[in-house]
PDB file of C-alpha atoms in Angstrom:
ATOM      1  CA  UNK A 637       8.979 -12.374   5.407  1.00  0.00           C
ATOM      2  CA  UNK A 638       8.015  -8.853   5.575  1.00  0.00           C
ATOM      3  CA  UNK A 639       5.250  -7.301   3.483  1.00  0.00           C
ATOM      4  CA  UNK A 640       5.822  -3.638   2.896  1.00  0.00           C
ATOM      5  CA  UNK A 641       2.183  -1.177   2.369  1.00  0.00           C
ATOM      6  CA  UNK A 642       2.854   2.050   0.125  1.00  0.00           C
ATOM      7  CA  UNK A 643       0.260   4.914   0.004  1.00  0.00           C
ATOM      8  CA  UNK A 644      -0.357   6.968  -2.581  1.00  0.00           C
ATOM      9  CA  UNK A 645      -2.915   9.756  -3.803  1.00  0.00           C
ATOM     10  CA  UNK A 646      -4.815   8.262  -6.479  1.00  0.00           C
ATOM     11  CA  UNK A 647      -5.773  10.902  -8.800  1.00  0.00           C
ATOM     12  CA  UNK A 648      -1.810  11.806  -8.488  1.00  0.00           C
ATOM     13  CA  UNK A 649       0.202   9.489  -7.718  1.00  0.00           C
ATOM     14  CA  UNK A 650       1.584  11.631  -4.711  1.00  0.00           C
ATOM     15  CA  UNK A 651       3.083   9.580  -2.104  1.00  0.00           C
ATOM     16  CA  UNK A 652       1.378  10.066   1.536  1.00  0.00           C
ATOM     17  CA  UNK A 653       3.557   9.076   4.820  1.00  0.00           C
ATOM     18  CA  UNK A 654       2.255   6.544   7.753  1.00  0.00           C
ATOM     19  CA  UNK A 655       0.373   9.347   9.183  1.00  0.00           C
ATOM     20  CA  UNK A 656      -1.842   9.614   5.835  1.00  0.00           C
ATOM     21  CA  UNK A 657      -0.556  13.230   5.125  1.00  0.00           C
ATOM     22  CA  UNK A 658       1.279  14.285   1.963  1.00  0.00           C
ATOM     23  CA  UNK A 659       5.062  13.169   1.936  1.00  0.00           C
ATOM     24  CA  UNK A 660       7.120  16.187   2.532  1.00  0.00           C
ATOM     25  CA  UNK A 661      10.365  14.211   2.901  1.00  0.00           C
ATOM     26  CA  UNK A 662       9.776  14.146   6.600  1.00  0.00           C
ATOM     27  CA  UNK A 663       8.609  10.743   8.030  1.00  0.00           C
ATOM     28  CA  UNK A 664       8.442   7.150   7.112  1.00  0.00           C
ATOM     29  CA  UNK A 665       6.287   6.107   3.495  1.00  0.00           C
ATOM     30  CA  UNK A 666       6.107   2.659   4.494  1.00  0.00           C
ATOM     31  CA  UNK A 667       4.187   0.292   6.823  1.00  0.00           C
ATOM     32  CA  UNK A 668       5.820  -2.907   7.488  1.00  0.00           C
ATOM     33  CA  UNK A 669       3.578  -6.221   8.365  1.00  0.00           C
ATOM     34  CA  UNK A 670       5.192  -9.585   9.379  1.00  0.00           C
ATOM     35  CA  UNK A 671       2.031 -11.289   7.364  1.00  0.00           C
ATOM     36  CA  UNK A 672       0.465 -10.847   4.162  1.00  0.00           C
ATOM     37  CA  UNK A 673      -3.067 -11.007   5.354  1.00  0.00           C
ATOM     38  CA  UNK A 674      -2.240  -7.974   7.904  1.00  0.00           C
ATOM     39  CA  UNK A 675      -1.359  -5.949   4.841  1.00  0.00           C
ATOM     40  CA  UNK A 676      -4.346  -6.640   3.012  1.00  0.00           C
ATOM     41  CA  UNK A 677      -6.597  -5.863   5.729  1.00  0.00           C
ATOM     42  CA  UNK A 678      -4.897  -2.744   6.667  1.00  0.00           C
ATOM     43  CA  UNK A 679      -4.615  -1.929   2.702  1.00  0.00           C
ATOM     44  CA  UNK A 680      -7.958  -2.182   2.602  1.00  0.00           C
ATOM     45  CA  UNK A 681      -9.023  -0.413   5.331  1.00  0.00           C
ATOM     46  CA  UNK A 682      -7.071   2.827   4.222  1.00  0.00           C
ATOM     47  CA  UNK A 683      -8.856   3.045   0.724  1.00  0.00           C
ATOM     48  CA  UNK A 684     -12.337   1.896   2.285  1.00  0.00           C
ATOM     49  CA  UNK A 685     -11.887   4.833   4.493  1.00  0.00           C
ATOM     50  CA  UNK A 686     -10.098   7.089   2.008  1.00  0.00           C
ATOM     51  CA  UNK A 687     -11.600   6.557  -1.615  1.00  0.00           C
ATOM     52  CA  UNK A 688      -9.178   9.031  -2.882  1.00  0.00           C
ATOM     53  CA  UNK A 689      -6.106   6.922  -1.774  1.00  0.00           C
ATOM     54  CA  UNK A 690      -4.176   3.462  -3.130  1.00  0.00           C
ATOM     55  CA  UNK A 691      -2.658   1.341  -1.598  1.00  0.00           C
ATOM     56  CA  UNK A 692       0.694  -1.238  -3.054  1.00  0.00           C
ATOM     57  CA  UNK A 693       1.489  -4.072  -0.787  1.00  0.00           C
ATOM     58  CA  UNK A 694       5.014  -5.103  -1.727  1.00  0.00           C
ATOM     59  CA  UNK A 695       7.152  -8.529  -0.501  1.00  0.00           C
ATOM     60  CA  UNK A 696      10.593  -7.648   1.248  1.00  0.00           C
ATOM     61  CA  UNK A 697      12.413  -7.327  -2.165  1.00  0.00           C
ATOM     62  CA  UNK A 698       9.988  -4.698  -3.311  1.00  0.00           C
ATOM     63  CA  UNK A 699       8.578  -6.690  -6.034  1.00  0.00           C
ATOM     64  CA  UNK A 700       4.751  -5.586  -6.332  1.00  0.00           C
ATOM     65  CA  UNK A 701       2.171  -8.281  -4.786  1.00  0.00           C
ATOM     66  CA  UNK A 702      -1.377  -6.432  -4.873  1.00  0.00           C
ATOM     67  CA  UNK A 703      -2.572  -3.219  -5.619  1.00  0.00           C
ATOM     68  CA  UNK A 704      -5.993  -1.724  -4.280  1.00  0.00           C
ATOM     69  CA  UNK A 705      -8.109   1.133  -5.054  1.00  0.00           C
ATOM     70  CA  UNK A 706     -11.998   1.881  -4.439  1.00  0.00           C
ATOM     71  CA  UNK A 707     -12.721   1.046  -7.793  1.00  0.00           C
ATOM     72  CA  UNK A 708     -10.213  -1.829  -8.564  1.00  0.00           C
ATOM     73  CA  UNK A 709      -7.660  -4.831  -6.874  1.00  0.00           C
ATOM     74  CA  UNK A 710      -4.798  -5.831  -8.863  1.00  0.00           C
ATOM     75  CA  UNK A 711      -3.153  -9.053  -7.893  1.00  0.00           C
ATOM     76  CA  UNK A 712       0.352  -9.657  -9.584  1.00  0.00           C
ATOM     77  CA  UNK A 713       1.242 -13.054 -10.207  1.00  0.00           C
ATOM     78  CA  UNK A 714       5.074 -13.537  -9.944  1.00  0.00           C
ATOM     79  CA  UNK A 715       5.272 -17.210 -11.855  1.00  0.00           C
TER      80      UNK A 715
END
């Protein structure tokens, strides 16, 4: 299964490309990860090194699996 990691500005909502920089419509908005535990750690690694990002880790048919932010994790329970 692939696990899908979306980044977005947090005070905006604006969506940033793999490269961390605003989306512009140029460039890919999504990091793909063969394992869950890969997308966690690189979820977390974006907002612990950019507080004023978030980060949604999504399974292969985009249904929302965890959400991260400095100041709060969402897990989504799917059952």
């Amino acid at each position: 299964m692939a696990y899908k990691v979306l980044i977005a500005e947090l005070s905006t909502g604006h969506v940033y490309n793999t490269k961390l920089e605003l989306f512009l419509g140029i460039g890919e908005t999504i990091s793909y990860f063969d394992h869950y535990e890969e997308a966690i750690n690189y979820s977390d690694s974006i907002v612990n090194n950019n507080p004023e990002l978030e980060c949604w880790i999504k399974d292969e048919k985009d249904i929302i699996l965890r959400y991260k932010s400095i100041n709060e994790e969402k897990l989504f329970d799917l059952h």
